[in-house]
PDB file of C-alpha atoms in Angstrom:
ATOM      1  CA  GLU Q   1       0.269  -0.031  -0.099  1.00  0.00           C
ATOM      2  CA  THR Q   2       1.382   3.269  -1.198  1.00  0.00           C
ATOM      3  CA  SER Q   3       1.525   6.417   1.163  1.00  0.00           C
ATOM      4  CA  GLU Q   4       1.240  10.130  -0.066  1.00  0.00           C
ATOM      5  CA  LEU Q   5       4.501  10.486   1.147  1.00  0.00           C
ATOM      6  CA  ASP Q   6       5.897   7.569  -0.151  1.00  0.00           C
ATOM      7  CA  VAL Q   7       4.916   9.029  -3.744  1.00  0.00           C
ATOM      8  CA  GLU Q   8       6.395  11.954  -2.816  1.00  0.00           C
ATOM      9  CA  ALA Q   9       9.541  10.638  -1.728  1.00  0.00           C
ATOM     10  CA  HIS Q  10      10.002   9.218  -4.705  1.00  0.00           C
ATOM     11  CA  LEU Q  11       9.336  11.877  -7.182  1.00  0.00           C
ATOM     12  CA  ARG Q  12      12.163  13.362  -4.909  1.00  0.00           C
ATOM     13  CA  ARG Q  13      14.573  10.961  -5.965  1.00  0.00           C
ATOM     14  CA  ARG Q  14      13.558  10.409  -9.387  1.00  0.00           C
ATOM     15  CA  TYR Q  15      13.336  13.979 -10.254  1.00  0.00           C
ATOM     16  CA  GLU Q  16      16.301  15.283  -7.800  1.00  0.00           C
ATOM     17  CA  GLY Q  17      18.024  17.632  -9.921  1.00  0.00           C
ATOM     18  CA  LYS Q  18      15.384  18.452 -12.056  1.00  0.00           C
ATOM     19  CA  ILE Q  19      13.299  20.879  -9.220  1.00  0.00           C
ATOM     20  CA  SER Q  20      14.089  23.742 -11.984  1.00  0.00           C
ATOM     21  CA  ASN Q  21      11.497  22.164 -13.786  1.00  0.00           C
ATOM     22  CA  ILE Q  22       9.015  21.534 -11.214  1.00  0.00           C
ATOM     23  CA  GLU Q  23       9.330  25.175 -10.322  1.00  0.00           C
ATOM     24  CA  ILE Q  24       8.527  26.301 -13.597  1.00  0.00           C
ATOM     25  CA  VAL Q  25       5.254  23.853 -13.956  1.00  0.00           C
ATOM     26  CA  GLU Q  26       4.225  25.375 -10.550  1.00  0.00           C
ATOM     27  CA  LYS Q  27       4.306  28.735 -12.020  1.00  0.00           C
ATOM     28  CA  GLU Q  28       2.436  27.681 -14.991  1.00  0.00           C
ATOM     29  CA  ASP Q  29      -0.331  26.519 -12.968  1.00  0.00           C
ATOM     30  CA  LEU Q  30      -0.497  29.760 -11.043  1.00  0.00           C
ATOM     31  CA  ASP Q  31      -1.678  30.830 -14.386  1.00  0.00           C
ATOM     32  CA  LEU Q  32      -4.746  28.858 -14.890  1.00  0.00           C
TER      33      LEU Q  32
END
C-alpha cells in the first residue's frame, strides 16, 4: 500500500536535479 508520503519521496528521488522544471510547472499552474 503506497501512501502519499511514499509517492512524494519517490518523485523527489526520481526527479532530483530537475527541481527547476518542477518550479516551472508550478508557475504555469498559477497562471491557470
